[in-house]
PDB file of C-alpha atoms and ligand atoms in Angstrom:
ATOM      1  CA  MET A   1     -66.195 -16.338 -57.772  1.00 79.00           C
ATOM      2  CA  LEU A   2     -64.667 -16.607 -61.230  1.00 76.00           C
ATOM      3  CA  LYS A   3     -67.589 -14.324 -62.442  1.00 75.00           C
ATOM      4  CA  ILE A   4     -66.993 -11.947 -59.404  1.00 77.00           C
ATOM      5  CA  MET A   5     -63.321 -11.655 -60.466  1.00 79.00           C
ATOM      6  CA  ASN A   6     -64.362 -10.861 -63.960  1.00 75.00           C
ATOM      7  CA  SER A   7     -65.822  -7.718 -62.896  1.00 77.00           C
ATOM      8  CA  ALA A   8     -63.688  -7.033 -59.762  1.00 74.00           C
ATOM      9  CA  HIS A   9     -60.478  -6.974 -61.864  1.00 83.00           C
ATOM     10  CA  SER A  10     -61.673  -5.164 -65.179  1.00 85.00           C
ATOM     11  CA  LYS A  11     -60.730  -1.643 -64.049  1.00 91.00           C
ATOM     12  CA  MET A  12     -57.196  -2.568 -63.014  1.00 95.00           C
ATOM     13  CA  THR A  13     -56.708  -4.710 -66.114  1.00 96.00           C
ATOM     14  CA  ALA A  14     -57.778  -1.752 -68.412  1.00 95.00           C
ATOM     15  CA  TRP A  15     -55.291   0.215 -66.535  1.00 97.00           C
ATOM     16  CA  GLY A  16     -52.499  -2.231 -67.146  1.00 97.00           C
ATOM     17  CA  LEU A  17     -53.383  -2.434 -70.732  1.00 97.00           C
ATOM     18  CA  THR A  18     -53.053   1.353 -71.254  1.00 97.00           C
ATOM     19  CA  LYS A  19     -49.225   0.741 -70.624  1.00 97.00           C
ATOM     20  CA  ILE A  20     -48.554  -1.546 -73.765  1.00 97.00           C
ATOM     21  CA  LYS A  21     -49.196  -1.168 -77.436  1.00 96.00           C
ATOM     22  CA  ILE A  22     -51.033  -4.393 -78.982  1.00 98.00           C
ATOM     23  CA  ALA A  23     -51.159  -4.821 -82.783  1.00 97.00           C
ATOM     24  CA  ASP A  24     -54.502  -5.913 -84.085  1.00 96.00           C
ATOM     25  CA  THR A  25     -52.720  -8.653 -85.389  1.00 97.00           C
ATOM     26  CA  ALA A  26     -50.718  -9.915 -82.446  1.00 98.00           C
ATOM     27  CA  ILE A  27     -50.472 -13.390 -80.919  1.00 98.00           C
ATOM     28  CA  VAL A  28     -51.435 -12.980 -77.254  1.00 98.00           C
ATOM     29  CA  LEU A  29     -51.711 -15.083 -74.077  1.00 98.00           C
ATOM     30  CA  ASP A  30     -53.399 -14.410 -70.893  1.00 98.00           C
ATOM     31  CA  ILE A  31     -51.793 -16.571 -68.021  1.00 98.00           C
ATOM     32  CA  GLY A  32     -54.207 -17.491 -64.944  1.00 98.00           C
ATOM     33  CA  CYS A  33     -57.060 -16.375 -67.286  1.00 98.00           C
ATOM     34  CA  GLY A  34     -59.686 -17.095 -64.453  1.00 97.00           C
ATOM     35  CA  GLY A  35     -63.202 -16.159 -65.600  1.00 96.00           C
ATOM     36  CA  GLY A  36     -62.067 -15.020 -69.169  1.00 97.00           C
ATOM     37  CA  GLN A  37     -62.758 -11.256 -69.122  1.00 96.00           C
ATOM     38  CA  THR A  38     -59.097 -10.484 -70.036  1.00 97.00           C
ATOM     39  CA  LEU A  39     -59.436 -12.784 -73.022  1.00 98.00           C
ATOM     40  CA  ARG A  40     -62.597 -10.899 -73.992  1.00 97.00           C
ATOM     41  CA  THR A  41     -60.883  -7.602 -73.516  1.00 96.00           C
ATOM     42  CA  LEU A  42     -57.886  -8.726 -75.678  1.00 97.00           C
ATOM     43  CA  SER A  43     -60.126 -10.082 -78.549  1.00 98.00           C
ATOM     44  CA  ASN A  44     -61.733  -6.544 -78.539  1.00 96.00           C
ATOM     45  CA  VAL A  45     -58.183  -5.036 -79.447  1.00 96.00           C
ATOM     46  CA  VAL A  46     -56.706  -7.929 -81.382  1.00 97.00           C
ATOM     47  CA  LYS A  47     -59.204  -8.056 -84.332  1.00 96.00           C
ATOM     48  CA  HIS A  48     -57.091 -10.194 -86.637  1.00 97.00           C
ATOM     49  CA  GLY A  49     -54.771 -12.061 -84.288  1.00 97.00           C
ATOM     50  CA  GLU A  50     -54.794 -15.128 -81.996  1.00 98.00           C
ATOM     51  CA  ILE A  51     -55.707 -15.079 -78.437  1.00 98.00           C
ATOM     52  CA  TYR A  52     -54.746 -17.856 -75.911  1.00 98.00           C
ATOM     53  CA  GLY A  53     -55.578 -18.357 -72.337  1.00 98.00           C
ATOM     54  CA  VAL A  54     -54.048 -20.918 -69.654  1.00 98.00           C
ATOM     55  CA  ASP A  55     -55.012 -21.720 -66.348  1.00 98.00           C
ATOM     56  CA  TYR A  56     -54.410 -24.552 -64.113  1.00 97.00           C
ATOM     57  CA  SER A  57     -57.920 -24.743 -63.063  1.00 98.00           C
ATOM     58  CA  LYS A  58     -60.271 -26.906 -64.895  1.00 97.00           C
ATOM     59  CA  LYS A  59     -63.231 -24.709 -63.853  1.00 97.00           C
ATOM     60  CA  ALA A  60     -61.445 -21.552 -64.927  1.00 97.00           C
ATOM     61  CA  VAL A  61     -60.940 -23.074 -68.442  1.00 98.00           C
ATOM     62  CA  ALA A  62     -64.495 -24.021 -68.890  1.00 97.00           C
ATOM     63  CA  THR A  63     -65.658 -20.575 -67.617  1.00 97.00           C
ATOM     64  CA  SER A  64     -63.450 -18.705 -69.605  1.00 97.00           C
ATOM     65  CA  SER A  65     -64.287 -20.930 -72.894  1.00 98.00           C
ATOM     66  CA  LYS A  66     -68.040 -20.374 -71.970  1.00 97.00           C
ATOM     67  CA  LYS A  67     -67.564 -16.506 -71.571  1.00 97.00           C
ATOM     68  CA  ASN A  68     -65.773 -16.216 -74.987  1.00 98.00           C
ATOM     69  CA  ILE A  69     -67.685 -19.085 -76.830  1.00 98.00           C
ATOM     70  CA  LYS A  70     -68.009 -17.209 -79.962  1.00 98.00           C
ATOM     71  CA  ASP A  71     -64.297 -16.724 -80.329  1.00 98.00           C
ATOM     72  CA  VAL A  72     -63.651 -20.280 -79.208  1.00 98.00           C
ATOM     73  CA  ARG A  73     -66.008 -21.460 -81.963  1.00 98.00           C
ATOM     74  CA  THR A  74     -64.074 -19.654 -84.633  1.00 98.00           C
ATOM     75  CA  GLY A  75     -60.672 -20.698 -83.219  1.00 98.00           C
ATOM     76  CA  LYS A  76     -59.776 -17.061 -82.489  1.00 98.00           C
ATOM     77  CA  ILE A  77     -59.474 -17.731 -78.629  1.00 98.00           C
ATOM     78  CA  ILE A  78     -57.835 -21.011 -77.390  1.00 98.00           C
ATOM     79  CA  VAL A  79     -57.952 -21.797 -73.707  1.00 98.00           C
ATOM     80  CA  LYS A  80     -55.714 -24.585 -72.232  1.00 98.00           C
ATOM     81  CA  GLN A  81     -55.381 -26.223 -69.004  1.00 98.00           C
ATOM     82  CA  ALA A  82     -51.767 -25.802 -68.044  1.00 98.00           C
ATOM     83  CA  SER A  83     -49.699 -24.284 -65.244  1.00 98.00           C
ATOM     84  CA  VAL A  84     -47.490 -21.240 -65.775  1.00 98.00           C
ATOM     85  CA  SER A  85     -44.556 -23.622 -64.905  1.00 98.00           C
ATOM     86  CA  SER A  86     -44.695 -25.524 -67.987  1.00 98.00           C
ATOM     87  CA  MET A  87     -46.851 -24.229 -70.883  1.00 98.00           C
ATOM     88  CA  PRO A  88     -47.600 -25.864 -74.041  1.00 98.00           C
ATOM     89  CA  PHE A  89     -46.099 -23.495 -76.416  1.00 98.00           C
ATOM     90  CA  SER A  90     -42.985 -23.212 -78.405  1.00 98.00           C
ATOM     91  CA  GLU A  91     -40.208 -20.679 -77.877  1.00 98.00           C
ATOM     92  CA  ASN A  92     -40.538 -17.082 -79.068  1.00 98.00           C
ATOM     93  CA  PHE A  93     -44.206 -17.432 -79.860  1.00 98.00           C
ATOM     94  CA  PHE A  94     -46.136 -14.648 -78.248  1.00 98.00           C
ATOM     95  CA  ASP A  95     -46.130 -10.851 -78.936  1.00 98.00           C
ATOM     96  CA  VAL A  96     -47.869 -10.093 -75.747  1.00 98.00           C
ATOM     97  CA  ILE A  97     -48.245 -12.117 -72.430  1.00 98.00           C
ATOM     98  CA  THR A  98     -50.422 -10.792 -69.705  1.00 98.00           C
ATOM     99  CA  ALA A  99     -50.880 -11.939 -66.132  1.00 98.00           C
ATOM    100  CA  VAL A 100     -53.481 -10.246 -63.937  1.00 98.00           C
ATOM    101  CA  GLN A 101     -53.868 -11.015 -60.100  1.00 97.00           C
ATOM    102  CA  THR A 102     -52.002 -14.392 -60.544  1.00 98.00           C
ATOM    103  CA  HIS A 103     -48.289 -14.250 -60.005  1.00 98.00           C
ATOM    104  CA  TYR A 104     -48.582 -14.352 -56.326  1.00 98.00           C
ATOM    105  CA  PHE A 105     -49.959 -17.811 -56.631  1.00 97.00           C
ATOM    106  CA  TRP A 106     -47.339 -19.139 -59.146  1.00 98.00           C
ATOM    107  CA  PRO A 107     -45.447 -22.183 -57.581  1.00 97.00           C
ATOM    108  CA  ASP A 108     -41.844 -20.890 -58.205  1.00 97.00           C
ATOM    109  CA  LEU A 109     -41.768 -17.385 -59.588  1.00 97.00           C
ATOM    110  CA  LYS A 110     -38.209 -17.461 -60.720  1.00 97.00           C
ATOM    111  CA  ASN A 111     -38.605 -20.449 -62.830  1.00 98.00           C
ATOM    112  CA  ASP A 112     -42.038 -19.254 -64.016  1.00 98.00           C
ATOM    113  CA  ILE A 113     -40.520 -15.965 -65.209  1.00 98.00           C
ATOM    114  CA  VAL A 114     -38.148 -17.974 -67.051  1.00 98.00           C
ATOM    115  CA  GLU A 115     -40.750 -20.011 -68.694  1.00 98.00           C
ATOM    116  CA  VAL A 116     -42.771 -16.976 -69.477  1.00 98.00           C
ATOM    117  CA  ASN A 117     -39.622 -15.442 -71.325  1.00 98.00           C
ATOM    118  CA  ARG A 118     -39.053 -18.605 -73.073  1.00 98.00           C
ATOM    119  CA  ILE A 119     -42.481 -18.310 -75.095  1.00 98.00           C
ATOM    120  CA  LEU A 120     -42.368 -14.517 -75.533  1.00 98.00           C
ATOM    121  CA  LYS A 121     -40.802 -13.097 -78.830  1.00 98.00           C
ATOM    122  CA  SER A 122     -37.650 -10.870 -78.687  1.00 98.00           C
ATOM    123  CA  GLY A 123     -38.901  -7.312 -78.347  1.00 98.00           C
ATOM    124  CA  GLY A 124     -42.434  -8.808 -76.964  1.00 98.00           C
ATOM    125  CA  ASN A 125     -44.133  -7.444 -73.839  1.00 98.00           C
ATOM    126  CA  PHE A 126     -44.855  -9.227 -70.653  1.00 98.00           C
ATOM    127  CA  LEU A 127     -47.544  -7.351 -68.713  1.00 98.00           C
ATOM    128  CA  LEU A 128     -47.941  -8.208 -64.967  1.00 98.00           C
ATOM    129  CA  VAL A 129     -50.666  -6.449 -62.955  1.00 98.00           C
ATOM    130  CA  SER A 130     -51.656  -6.921 -59.453  1.00 97.00           C
ATOM    131  CA  GLU A 131     -53.254  -5.195 -56.389  1.00 96.00           C
ATOM    132  CA  LEU A 132     -50.419  -4.515 -54.083  1.00 96.00           C
ATOM    133  CA  TYR A 133     -52.217  -5.560 -50.895  1.00 95.00           C
ATOM    134  CA  LYS A 134     -52.540  -9.159 -52.540  1.00 96.00           C
ATOM    135  CA  ILE A 135     -48.823  -9.074 -53.223  1.00 95.00           C
ATOM    136  CA  ASN A 136     -48.054  -8.139 -49.648  1.00 94.00           C
ATOM    137  CA  TYR A 137     -50.474 -10.928 -48.392  1.00 95.00           C
ATOM    138  CA  HIS A 138     -49.237 -13.785 -50.482  1.00 95.00           C
ATOM    139  CA  MET A 139     -45.665 -13.291 -51.061  1.00 95.00           C
ATOM    140  CA  LYS A 140     -42.605 -14.024 -48.835  1.00 94.00           C
ATOM    141  CA  GLU A 141     -40.131 -12.819 -51.674  1.00 95.00           C
ATOM    142  CA  TYR A 142     -40.472 -10.337 -54.408  1.00 96.00           C
ATOM    143  CA  LYS A 143     -42.650  -8.221 -52.355  1.00 94.00           C
ATOM    144  CA  THR A 144     -41.390  -4.758 -53.615  1.00 95.00           C
ATOM    145  CA  PRO A 145     -41.899  -3.490 -57.278  1.00 96.00           C
ATOM    146  CA  GLU A 146     -37.969  -3.130 -57.372  1.00 96.00           C
ATOM    147  CA  THR A 147     -37.339  -6.751 -56.334  1.00 97.00           C
ATOM    148  CA  LEU A 148     -39.912  -7.975 -58.994  1.00 97.00           C
ATOM    149  CA  ARG A 149     -38.233  -5.631 -61.608  1.00 98.00           C
ATOM    150  CA  GLU A 150     -34.805  -7.186 -60.520  1.00 98.00           C
ATOM    151  CA  LEU A 151     -36.094 -10.800 -60.964  1.00 98.00           C
ATOM    152  CA  LEU A 152     -37.465 -10.007 -64.558  1.00 98.00           C
ATOM    153  CA  LEU A 153     -34.076  -8.137 -65.473  1.00 98.00           C
ATOM    154  CA  LYS A 154     -31.986 -11.173 -64.368  1.00 98.00           C
ATOM    155  CA  ASN A 155     -34.281 -13.569 -66.130  1.00 98.00           C
ATOM    156  CA  GLY A 156     -34.182 -12.612 -69.800  1.00 97.00           C
ATOM    157  CA  PHE A 157     -35.926  -9.235 -69.948  1.00 98.00           C
ATOM    158  CA  SER A 158     -33.715  -6.403 -71.261  1.00 97.00           C
ATOM    159  CA  ASN A 159     -35.982  -3.425 -69.788  1.00 98.00           C
ATOM    160  CA  VAL A 160     -38.757  -3.217 -67.188  1.00 98.00           C
ATOM    161  CA  ASN A 161     -41.001  -0.408 -66.522  1.00 98.00           C
ATOM    162  CA  VAL A 162     -42.806  -0.064 -63.324  1.00 98.00           C
ATOM    163  CA  PHE A 163     -46.100   1.831 -62.990  1.00 98.00           C
ATOM    164  CA  GLN A 164     -47.851   2.025 -59.664  1.00 96.00           C
ATOM    165  CA  SER A 165     -51.301   3.574 -58.616  1.00 95.00           C
ATOM    166  CA  LYS A 166     -52.645   3.789 -55.086  1.00 94.00           C
ATOM    167  CA  SER A 167     -53.788   0.290 -55.032  1.00 95.00           C
ATOM    168  CA  ASP A 168     -52.279  -1.593 -58.029  1.00 97.00           C
ATOM    169  CA  LEU A 169     -48.921  -2.322 -59.449  1.00 97.00           C
ATOM    170  CA  CYS A 170     -48.111  -3.040 -63.250  1.00 98.00           C
ATOM    171  CA  LEU A 171     -44.805  -4.227 -64.540  1.00 98.00           C
ATOM    172  CA  VAL A 172     -44.032  -4.152 -68.270  1.00 98.00           C
ATOM    173  CA  GLY A 173     -41.174  -6.411 -69.068  1.00 98.00           C
ATOM    174  CA  ILE A 174     -39.806  -6.282 -72.707  1.00 98.00           C
ATOM    175  CA  LYS A 175     -37.805  -9.256 -73.807  1.00 98.00           C
TER     176      LYS A 175
HETATM  177  C1  SAM M 201     -57.142 -14.450 -58.463  1.00 92.42           C
HETATM  178  S1  SAM M 201     -57.632 -15.398 -59.946  1.00 92.42           S
HETATM  179  C2  SAM M 201     -57.337 -14.051 -61.294  1.00 92.42           C
HETATM  180  C3  SAM M 201     -58.025 -14.435 -62.346  1.00 92.42           C
HETATM  181  C4  SAM M 201     -58.004 -13.461 -63.827  1.00 92.42           C
HETATM  182  N1  SAM M 201     -56.614 -13.202 -64.287  1.00 92.42           N
HETATM  183  C5  SAM M 201     -58.691 -12.147 -63.269  1.00 92.42           C
HETATM  184  O1  SAM M 201     -57.858 -11.075 -63.447  1.00 92.42           O
HETATM  185  O2  SAM M 201     -59.822 -12.213 -62.900  1.00 92.42           O
HETATM  186  C6  SAM M 201     -55.981 -16.156 -60.229  1.00 92.42           C
HETATM  187  C7  SAM M 201     -56.018 -17.156 -61.216  1.00 92.42           C
HETATM  188  O3  SAM M 201     -54.551 -17.659 -61.313  1.00 92.42           O
HETATM  189  C8  SAM M 201     -54.921 -19.073 -61.685  1.00 92.42           C
HETATM  190  N2  SAM M 201     -53.604 -19.817 -61.327  1.00 92.42           N
HETATM  191  C9  SAM M 201     -52.875 -19.877 -60.014  1.00 92.42           C
HETATM  192  N3  SAM M 201     -51.934 -20.476 -60.177  1.00 92.42           N
HETATM  193  C10 SAM M 201     -51.741 -20.980 -61.244  1.00 92.42           C
HETATM  194  C11 SAM M 201     -50.490 -21.593 -62.209  1.00 92.42           C
HETATM  195  N4  SAM M 201     -49.564 -22.107 -61.404  1.00 92.42           N
HETATM  196  N5  SAM M 201     -50.667 -21.607 -63.515  1.00 92.42           N
HETATM  197  C12 SAM M 201     -51.914 -21.064 -64.115  1.00 92.42           C
HETATM  198  N6  SAM M 201     -52.772 -20.340 -63.545  1.00 92.42           N
HETATM  199  C13 SAM M 201     -52.598 -20.375 -62.360  1.00 92.42           C
HETATM  200  C14 SAM M 201     -55.844 -19.459 -60.847  1.00 92.42           C
HETATM  201  O4  SAM M 201     -56.521 -20.608 -61.212  1.00 92.42           O
HETATM  202  C15 SAM M 201     -56.959 -18.433 -60.960  1.00 92.42           C
HETATM  203  O5  SAM M 201     -57.593 -18.684 -62.205  1.00 92.42           O
END
């Protein structure tokens, strides 16, 4: 399943990544890194930076690490088992944080957005990407792009840009 997601989500992820600029020295985090394809994609962009992944599934951490074994060995990519609700990083640490097809699983979206904001640098970008039908299926609250945007604005983001394709949603929150 994790491997299938790697290919199933790569086009949507690539679309989302066109909405932000990432410096090649950036420190980036992918939350809910799953099979590790987004970490691989980020590593191709961030040539001289650091890339972190977190996922609360032990299996996802193992699969992501295996997929990126060369970068894991050099220490360029670090994958940790953790929930988005409490991440093992200090405040104002990341330039960019990505979350692809995962926020609709998070246990307490408001609290989790506050936690994302805590570890993002001032001026940093939070990129949330998801298929619209997944949001509609899984979420009771924050089902619309506007309510999600409001949630970010009320919880530490100074500006939020919304992009929508036929099937996918992309939010870019700037701290
Ligand atoms: C549908 S998969 C998407 C994986 C990957 N981002 C991708 O696009 O292929 C959702 C991922 O979010 C992770 N996840 C769900 N709840 C989480 C939480 N509370 N904290 C961290 N990761 C979580 C799952 O373990 C899973 O790997």
